[in-house]
Tab-separated table of C-alpha atoms in Angstrom:
chain	number	residue	atom	x	y	z
A	1	UNK	CA	28.237	-4.976	8.189
A	2	UNK	CA	25.660	-6.696	5.895
A	3	UNK	CA	23.125	-3.805	5.397
A	4	UNK	CA	19.478	-4.768	4.816
A	5	UNK	CA	18.016	-4.434	1.558
A	6	UNK	CA	15.458	-1.236	1.454
A	7	UNK	CA	11.705	-1.834	1.351
A	8	UNK	CA	9.739	1.538	1.550
A	9	UNK	CA	6.536	1.599	3.591
A	10	UNK	CA	4.455	2.862	1.332
A	11	UNK	CA	2.725	1.768	-1.984
A	12	UNK	CA	3.835	4.511	-4.803
A	13	UNK	CA	0.865	3.765	-7.224
A	14	UNK	CA	1.794	3.372	-11.407
A	15	UNK	CA	-0.332	5.858	-12.108
A	16	UNK	CA	2.583	7.960	-10.846
A	17	UNK	CA	5.200	6.337	-13.376
A	18	UNK	CA	2.366	6.936	-16.129
A	19	UNK	CA	1.701	10.361	-15.666
A	20	UNK	CA	5.216	11.091	-15.756
A	21	UNK	CA	5.984	9.196	-19.007
A	22	UNK	CA	2.489	10.856	-20.466
A	23	UNK	CA	4.519	14.270	-19.924
A	24	UNK	CA	7.620	13.285	-21.427
A	25	UNK	CA	5.483	12.116	-24.834
A	26	UNK	CA	3.312	15.200	-24.884
A	27	UNK	CA	0.059	13.813	-24.412
A	28	UNK	CA	-2.694	14.277	-21.816
A	29	UNK	CA	-4.770	12.014	-19.607
A	30	UNK	CA	-7.779	12.035	-21.837
A	31	UNK	CA	-5.645	11.933	-24.688
A	32	UNK	CA	-4.472	8.648	-23.531
A	33	UNK	CA	-8.025	7.718	-22.444
A	34	UNK	CA	-9.194	8.152	-26.044
A	35	UNK	CA	-6.123	6.211	-27.310
A	36	UNK	CA	-6.422	3.687	-25.127
A	37	UNK	CA	-10.271	3.100	-25.781
A	38	UNK	CA	-10.648	3.950	-21.644
A	39	UNK	CA	-13.416	6.049	-20.789
A	40	UNK	CA	-12.013	9.223	-18.618
A	41	UNK	CA	-12.942	7.898	-15.108
A	42	UNK	CA	-11.014	4.246	-15.853
A	43	UNK	CA	-8.235	6.562	-16.863
A	44	UNK	CA	-8.276	8.210	-13.417
A	45	UNK	CA	-8.906	5.492	-11.477
A	46	UNK	CA	-5.713	3.452	-13.366
A	47	UNK	CA	-3.888	6.341	-12.514
A	48	UNK	CA	-5.195	6.463	-8.925
A	49	UNK	CA	-4.218	3.027	-8.858
A	50	UNK	CA	-8.061	1.889	-7.942
A	51	UNK	CA	-7.636	-0.252	-11.177
A	52	UNK	CA	-4.747	-2.517	-11.700
A	53	UNK	CA	-3.249	-2.515	-15.126
A	54	UNK	CA	-4.496	-5.442	-17.165
A	55	UNK	CA	-2.720	-7.041	-20.065
A	56	UNK	CA	-5.200	-4.907	-22.820
A	57	UNK	CA	-3.620	-1.870	-20.621
A	58	UNK	CA	-0.543	-2.911	-20.466
A	59	UNK	CA	-0.578	-3.349	-23.963
A	60	UNK	CA	-2.109	0.527	-24.405
A	61	UNK	CA	0.834	1.968	-22.052
A	62	UNK	CA	3.452	0.151	-24.204
A	63	UNK	CA	2.145	1.578	-27.592
A	64	UNK	CA	1.168	4.849	-26.513
A	65	UNK	CA	3.827	5.677	-23.935
A	66	UNK	CA	6.701	3.264	-23.877
A	67	UNK	CA	8.035	0.616	-21.676
A	68	UNK	CA	7.180	-2.471	-22.334
A	69	UNK	CA	4.245	-5.124	-21.354
A	70	UNK	CA	6.292	-6.753	-18.754
A	71	UNK	CA	7.342	-3.392	-17.076
A	72	UNK	CA	4.024	-2.173	-16.457
A	73	UNK	CA	2.209	-5.666	-15.226
A	74	UNK	CA	5.261	-5.851	-12.919
A	75	UNK	CA	5.004	-2.420	-11.676
A	76	UNK	CA	1.249	-2.975	-11.187
A	77	UNK	CA	2.570	-6.236	-9.482
A	78	UNK	CA	5.325	-4.451	-6.565
A	79	UNK	CA	2.214	-1.749	-6.269
A	80	UNK	CA	-0.204	-4.217	-4.911
A	81	UNK	CA	2.453	-6.179	-3.262
A	82	UNK	CA	3.734	-2.936	-1.570
A	83	UNK	CA	-0.199	-2.426	-0.401
A	84	UNK	CA	-0.498	-5.020	1.327
A	85	UNK	CA	2.833	-5.234	2.945
A	86	UNK	CA	1.641	-1.112	3.935
A	87	UNK	CA	-1.873	-2.800	5.389
A	88	UNK	CA	0.123	-5.763	7.251
A	89	UNK	CA	2.421	-2.942	8.730
A	90	UNK	CA	-1.098	-1.047	9.997
A	91	UNK	CA	-2.368	-4.405	11.107
A	92	UNK	CA	1.016	-5.332	13.054
A	93	UNK	CA	1.436	-1.448	14.931
A	94	UNK	CA	-1.415	-2.485	16.475
A	95	UNK	CA	-0.253	-5.262	18.303
A	96	UNK	CA	1.443	-4.286	22.215
A	97	UNK	CA	5.153	-5.450	20.721
A	98	UNK	CA	6.646	-4.084	24.033
A	99	UNK	CA	4.623	-5.794	26.043
A	100	UNK	CA	4.768	-8.767	24.004
A	101	UNK	CA	8.703	-8.726	24.105
A	102	UNK	CA	8.745	-7.831	27.856
A	103	UNK	CA	6.502	-11.465	29.033
A	104	UNK	CA	9.175	-13.241	26.430
A	105	UNK	CA	6.290	-14.193	24.328
A	106	UNK	CA	8.298	-12.882	21.200
A	107	UNK	CA	11.593	-11.880	20.617
A	108	UNK	CA	12.610	-8.350	19.568
A	109	UNK	CA	11.959	-7.409	15.892
A	110	UNK	CA	14.797	-5.546	14.443
A	111	UNK	CA	12.839	-4.151	11.777
A	112	UNK	CA	8.917	-3.009	10.875
A	113	UNK	CA	9.234	-6.338	8.762
A	114	UNK	CA	10.105	-8.324	11.722
A	115	UNK	CA	7.687	-6.716	13.651
A	116	UNK	CA	5.072	-8.350	11.021
A	117	UNK	CA	6.650	-11.849	11.206
A	118	UNK	CA	6.443	-11.669	14.820
A	119	UNK	CA	2.631	-10.814	15.048
A	120	UNK	CA	1.845	-13.245	12.072
A	121	UNK	CA	3.758	-16.131	14.535
């Protein structure tokens, strides 16, 4: 039996990873914001996932808390992809899937991601 890849139905903002890295370094959010030349508001927006990680922020993260620029940019990209998938799941769940299957308009989806694909097609 082939096991399907795990695809979470949630999005974890990079801020969680950043907070853990800051804690490991013994840095506060305010200290990081000052070192990264960011306002406290901008730092909190970054940590909540509202503001994407830019190249400049990724460089600041690399130098202040570790990880590479590529790691931080990829972490943010994964978060943004997950957000889109979560929204697509919400959208697809509004359709009467069982009725569409019963009427023969779509095949029965075997996963939540297949339901999204079925609704999009």
